[in-house]
Amino acid sequence: MTVVASYVYRDGQRVREAPLTPEGLALEPGEFVWVGIYDPTDAEIDVLVERFKLHPLAVEDALAAHQMPKVEVYGRELFVVARTAMKIDDRLAYGETHVFVGDDHVVSIRHGSARAHNHLRTQLEASPLQLKKGPDFVLHGILDFIVDAYAPIVDDVEDSVLEMEQRTLDAFLSRLEIRRLFTLRRELLKFRRILGPMEEVLGRLQSLDLPCIDPDVRPYFRDVGDHVRRVNSRLGGLNDILSSVFEVANLLEQQRQGLITRKLAAWAAILAVPTAIAGIYGMNFEHMPELRWEYGYYAVLSVIAAICAALYVTFKRTKWL
């Protein structure tokens, strides 16, 4: 557990720290509190439930995690789940951010691989006119912060996909590279699986009629939704490229195997000539005139060489060798 930050705001300005106690979370008219927690304990959640009357179903989701992006409305309370993504080494790691929004509070709960909101809080506090709008603007800031982190990930994935595409065209893929292709495709599918629900979340936030959501903030949610759609569209394009890479790699592999098969068949045909002739003269029949001919040995070798040379030239011309 970590209570990252808990502060009270009035007129867009931070006025004091708010300890996670009933007394510390007490507010005066015109104030709201933003509590940020990472992997909260049951005791901390109990304090928040008692102070802000959070709905039990939303609390259960916030504690259990492993939720898909969604929006739930409980009376005057809004509960939003968003999925975060970040790149760790060569893989994508996902986390969750759960946000409770009421008339006088924002409670953001992070699980898993999710960037801390310290930088976001600093940015919002640097715009007091915007922060003055209240908890709904903080919700927009959190969602925008999460979605903005998607773009660099997509850039990295795009570079990897285009690199693999070029590698496929330049040479045959190794087993390790094929495994990497499958990994990229799996990561794309996982990423797209959270983007669809994120679009729905932002679409619904644009149309919600709640006291804690000011109509003036709705265009901001629409802007974030546009960002999600663009990211999803880019991932769709990358997925199509990956599918094409798989098809090209498969065709090239079939072509390579066909070339190998033709070469083996050509050499088998060439080697069949001396094998057949040697087999005929190895049958040891008594009446075979060539066996007693003075130049029979040289004649047979010449015939073998001539036929093999003719076959070799023919296969070379037809590009079988």
C-alpha positions as CSV (number, residue, x, y, z in Angstrom):
1,M,0.0,0.0,0.0
2,T,1.1,3.5,-0.7
3,V,-0.9,6.7,-0.2
4,V,0.8,8.6,-3.0
5,A,-0.9,12.0,-2.4
6,S,-3.9,13.4,-0.8
7,Y,-4.6,17.1,-1.0
8,V,-7.6,19.5,-0.7
9,Y,-8.2,22.1,-3.4
10,R,-10.2,25.4,-3.4
11,D,-10.6,27.6,-6.5
12,G,-8.0,25.6,-8.4
13,Q,-5.3,26.0,-5.6
14,R,-3.9,23.4,-3.3
15,V,-4.8,24.5,0.2
16,R,-3.7,21.6,2.5
17,E,-2.7,18.0,2.8
18,A,-5.5,15.6,3.6
19,P,-4.5,12.7,5.8
20,L,-6.5,9.5,5.2
21,T,-8.7,9.9,8.3
22,P,-12.3,11.0,8.7
23,E,-11.0,14.3,10.2
24,G,-8.3,14.8,7.5
25,L,-10.9,14.3,4.8
26,A,-13.4,16.8,6.2
27,L,-14.1,19.6,3.7
28,E,-15.5,23.1,3.8
29,P,-17.9,24.4,1.2
30,G,-16.2,25.0,-2.2
31,E,-13.4,22.5,-1.6
32,F,-12.7,19.1,-3.1
33,V,-10.1,16.5,-2.3
34,W,-8.1,14.3,-4.6
35,V,-6.8,11.1,-3.0
36,G,-4.3,9.0,-4.9
37,I,-3.5,5.5,-3.7
38,Y,-1.5,2.6,-5.0
39,D,-2.7,-0.9,-4.2
40,P,-4.8,0.1,-1.1
41,T,-5.4,-2.0,1.9
42,D,-8.9,-2.8,3.2
43,A,-8.4,-0.4,6.1
44,E,-7.7,2.5,3.8
45,I,-10.7,1.7,1.6
46,D,-12.9,1.5,4.7
47,V,-12.0,5.1,5.6
48,L,-12.9,6.2,2.1
49,V,-16.1,4.3,2.1
50,E,-17.2,5.8,5.4
51,R,-16.3,9.3,4.3
52,F,-17.6,9.4,0.7
53,K,-20.2,6.6,0.9
54,L,-18.7,4.6,-1.9
55,H,-20.9,1.9,-3.4
56,P,-20.0,-1.6,-2.2
57,L,-19.9,-3.0,-5.8
58,A,-17.5,-0.4,-7.0
59,V,-15.4,-0.9,-3.9
60,E,-15.3,-4.6,-4.6
61,D,-14.1,-4.0,-8.2
62,A,-11.5,-1.5,-7.0
63,L,-10.0,-4.0,-4.5
64,A,-10.1,-7.0,-6.8
65,A,-8.7,-5.3,-9.9
66,H,-8.5,-7.3,-13.1
67,Q,-11.4,-5.3,-14.6
68,M,-11.9,-4.2,-18.2
69,P,-12.5,-0.4,-18.8
70,K,-16.0,0.6,-17.8
71,V,-18.2,3.4,-16.4
72,E,-20.7,2.8,-13.6
73,V,-23.1,5.3,-12.0
74,Y,-24.2,4.8,-8.4
75,G,-26.5,7.6,-7.5
76,R,-24.5,10.8,-7.6
77,E,-21.2,8.8,-7.6
78,L,-19.3,8.0,-10.8
79,F,-16.9,5.0,-11.0
80,V,-14.5,4.7,-13.9
81,V,-12.1,1.9,-14.7
82,A,-9.3,2.6,-17.1
83,R,-6.5,0.3,-18.3
84,T,-2.9,1.5,-18.4
85,A,-0.1,0.2,-20.5
86,M,3.7,0.6,-20.4
87,K,6.6,-1.1,-22.0
88,I,9.0,-3.0,-19.8
89,D,12.0,-4.3,-21.7
90,D,10.5,-6.0,-24.8
91,R,7.1,-6.7,-23.4
92,L,3.9,-4.7,-22.6
93,A,2.7,-4.6,-19.1
94,Y,-0.8,-3.6,-18.1
95,G,-2.2,-2.0,-15.0
96,E,-5.5,-0.5,-13.9
97,T,-6.6,2.9,-12.6
98,H,-10.0,3.0,-10.7
99,V,-11.4,6.5,-10.2
100,F,-14.3,7.5,-7.9
101,V,-15.7,10.9,-8.7
102,G,-18.3,12.8,-6.6
103,D,-19.3,16.3,-6.0
104,D,-16.4,17.0,-3.7
105,H,-13.9,14.2,-4.2
106,V,-11.7,12.3,-6.6
107,V,-10.2,9.0,-5.4
108,S,-7.8,7.4,-7.9
109,I,-6.6,3.9,-7.1
110,R,-3.8,2.3,-9.1
111,H,-3.0,-1.4,-9.5
112,G,-0.1,-3.1,-11.3
113,S,2.0,-1.4,-13.9
114,A,0.7,2.1,-13.9
115,R,2.6,5.4,-13.9
116,A,2.4,7.5,-10.8
117,H,0.2,10.6,-11.0
118,N,2.7,13.0,-9.4
119,H,3.6,14.6,-12.7
120,L,-0.1,14.8,-13.7
121,R,-0.9,16.4,-10.4
122,T,1.8,19.0,-10.9
123,Q,0.5,19.7,-14.4
124,L,-3.0,20.2,-13.2
125,E,-1.9,22.4,-10.3
126,A,-0.1,24.6,-12.8
127,S,-3.5,25.3,-14.5
128,P,-5.6,26.6,-11.6
129,L,-8.3,27.9,-14.0
130,Q,-8.8,24.4,-15.3
131,L,-8.4,22.7,-11.9
132,K,-11.0,25.1,-10.5
133,K,-13.6,23.3,-12.6
134,G,-13.5,20.5,-10.0
135,P,-13.4,16.7,-9.8
136,D,-14.6,16.1,-13.3
137,F,-11.7,18.0,-14.8
138,V,-9.3,15.9,-12.7
139,L,-11.0,12.8,-14.1
140,H,-10.4,14.1,-17.6
141,G,-6.7,14.8,-16.7
142,I,-6.3,11.2,-15.4
143,L,-7.8,9.6,-18.5
144,D,-5.8,11.9,-20.8
145,F,-2.6,11.0,-18.9
146,I,-3.4,7.3,-19.4
147,V,-4.2,7.6,-23.1
148,D,-1.2,9.8,-23.8
149,A,1.0,7.0,-22.7
150,Y,-0.4,4.7,-25.4
151,A,1.2,6.6,-28.3
152,P,4.9,6.0,-27.5
153,I,4.1,2.3,-27.0
154,V,2.4,2.2,-30.4
155,D,5.4,3.9,-31.9
156,D,7.7,1.2,-30.5
157,V,5.4,-1.6,-31.7
158,E,5.2,0.1,-35.2
159,D,9.0,0.2,-35.4
160,S,9.2,-3.5,-34.5
161,V,6.5,-4.5,-37.0
162,L,8.1,-2.5,-39.9
163,E,11.5,-3.9,-39.0
164,M,10.1,-7.5,-39.2
165,E,8.4,-6.6,-42.5
166,Q,11.6,-5.5,-44.0
167,R,13.5,-8.5,-42.6
168,T,11.0,-10.8,-44.2
169,L,11.5,-9.2,-47.6
170,D,15.3,-9.2,-47.3
171,A,15.8,-12.8,-46.1
172,F,14.1,-15.9,-44.7
173,L,13.1,-15.5,-41.1
174,S,14.8,-17.6,-38.4
175,R,12.9,-19.6,-35.8
176,L,13.6,-16.8,-33.3
177,E,12.2,-14.1,-35.6
178,I,9.1,-16.1,-36.3
179,R,8.5,-16.5,-32.6
180,R,9.0,-12.7,-32.3
181,L,6.3,-12.2,-34.9
182,F,3.9,-14.3,-32.9
183,T,4.7,-12.3,-29.8
184,L,4.1,-9.0,-31.5
185,R,0.8,-10.2,-32.8
186,R,-0.3,-11.4,-29.4
187,E,0.7,-8.1,-27.8
188,L,-1.3,-6.2,-30.5
189,L,-4.4,-8.3,-29.8
190,K,-4.1,-7.7,-26.0
191,F,-3.6,-4.0,-26.5
192,R,-6.6,-3.7,-28.9
193,R,-8.7,-5.7,-26.4
194,I,-8.6,-2.8,-23.9
195,L,-8.9,0.0,-26.5
196,G,-12.4,-0.9,-27.5
197,P,-13.8,-0.6,-24.0
198,M,-11.8,2.6,-23.4
199,E,-13.6,4.1,-26.4
200,E,-16.9,3.1,-24.9
201,V,-15.9,4.7,-21.5
202,L,-15.1,8.0,-23.1
203,G,-18.1,7.9,-25.3
204,R,-20.4,7.4,-22.3
205,L,-18.7,10.2,-20.3
206,Q,-19.6,12.6,-23.1
207,S,-23.3,11.9,-22.6
208,L,-23.6,11.4,-18.9
209,D,-25.9,13.7,-17.0
210,L,-24.6,13.9,-13.5
211,P,-24.0,16.7,-11.0
212,C,-20.4,15.8,-10.8
213,I,-19.9,16.1,-14.6
214,D,-20.0,19.7,-15.9
215,P,-21.2,19.9,-19.6
216,D,-18.2,22.2,-20.3
217,V,-15.9,19.3,-19.6
218,R,-17.6,16.9,-22.1
219,P,-15.6,18.2,-25.1
220,Y,-12.4,17.3,-23.2
221,F,-13.6,13.7,-22.9
222,R,-14.4,13.7,-26.6
223,D,-10.9,14.8,-27.4
224,V,-9.4,11.9,-25.3
225,G,-11.8,9.6,-27.1
226,D,-10.5,10.8,-30.4
227,H,-7.0,9.9,-29.2
228,V,-8.1,6.4,-28.3
229,R,-9.7,5.9,-31.7
230,R,-6.5,7.0,-33.5
231,V,-4.4,4.6,-31.5
232,N,-6.8,1.8,-32.2
233,S,-6.8,2.6,-35.9
234,R,-3.0,2.6,-35.9
235,L,-3.0,-0.8,-34.2
236,G,-5.5,-2.1,-36.7
237,G,-3.1,-1.1,-39.5
238,L,-0.2,-2.7,-37.8
239,N,-2.2,-5.9,-37.3
240,D,-2.9,-5.9,-41.0
241,I,0.8,-5.5,-41.8
242,L,1.7,-8.4,-39.4
243,S,-0.9,-10.6,-41.1
244,S,0.7,-9.7,-44.5
245,V,4.1,-10.5,-43.1
246,F,2.9,-13.9,-41.9
247,E,1.5,-14.6,-45.4
248,V,4.7,-13.4,-47.2
249,A,6.9,-15.4,-44.8
250,N,4.7,-18.5,-45.4
251,L,4.9,-18.1,-49.2
252,L,8.6,-17.5,-49.1
253,E,9.1,-20.6,-47.0
254,Q,7.0,-22.7,-49.4
255,Q,9.1,-21.3,-52.2
256,R,12.3,-22.2,-50.4
257,Q,11.1,-25.7,-49.8
258,G,10.0,-26.0,-53.4
259,L,13.5,-24.9,-54.5
260,I,15.1,-27.5,-52.3
261,T,12.8,-30.2,-53.5
262,R,13.5,-29.4,-57.2
263,K,17.3,-29.5,-56.5
264,L,17.0,-32.8,-54.8
265,A,14.9,-34.2,-57.7
266,A,17.4,-32.9,-60.3
267,W,20.4,-34.4,-58.6
268,A,18.4,-37.7,-58.1
269,A,17.7,-37.8,-61.8
270,I,21.4,-37.1,-62.7
271,L,22.6,-39.8,-60.3
272,A,20.0,-42.2,-61.6
273,V,21.8,-42.4,-64.9
274,P,25.1,-44.1,-63.7
275,T,23.1,-46.1,-61.2
276,A,20.9,-47.5,-63.9
277,I,23.7,-48.2,-66.4
278,A,25.9,-49.7,-63.7
279,G,23.0,-51.9,-62.6
280,I,22.5,-53.2,-66.1
281,Y,26.1,-54.2,-66.6
282,G,26.2,-55.6,-63.1
283,M,23.7,-58.3,-63.9
284,N,26.5,-60.7,-65.0
285,F,24.8,-62.2,-68.0
286,E,27.2,-64.4,-70.0
287,H,26.2,-63.1,-73.4
288,M,26.7,-59.3,-73.2
289,P,28.8,-58.2,-76.2
290,E,30.0,-55.0,-74.7
291,L,31.7,-56.9,-71.9
292,R,34.3,-58.3,-74.2
293,W,34.6,-55.1,-76.3
294,E,38.1,-53.5,-75.9
295,Y,36.6,-50.0,-75.6
296,G,33.4,-51.0,-73.8
297,Y,34.5,-49.5,-70.4
298,Y,35.4,-46.1,-72.0
299,A,32.2,-46.1,-74.1
300,V,30.0,-46.7,-71.0
301,L,31.7,-44.0,-69.1
302,S,31.4,-41.6,-72.0
303,V,27.7,-42.3,-72.3
304,I,27.2,-41.8,-68.6
305,A,29.1,-38.5,-68.7
306,A,27.2,-37.3,-71.8
307,I,23.8,-38.1,-70.4
308,C,24.6,-36.6,-67.0
309,A,26.1,-33.5,-68.6
310,A,23.0,-33.1,-70.8
311,L,20.7,-33.4,-67.8
312,Y,22.8,-31.0,-65.8
313,V,22.6,-28.3,-68.5
314,T,18.9,-28.9,-68.9
315,F,18.3,-28.5,-65.2
316,K,20.5,-25.4,-65.1
317,R,18.5,-23.8,-67.9
318,T,15.2,-24.5,-66.2
319,K,16.7,-23.1,-62.9
320,W,16.3,-26.4,-61.1
321,L,19.9,-26.3,-60.1
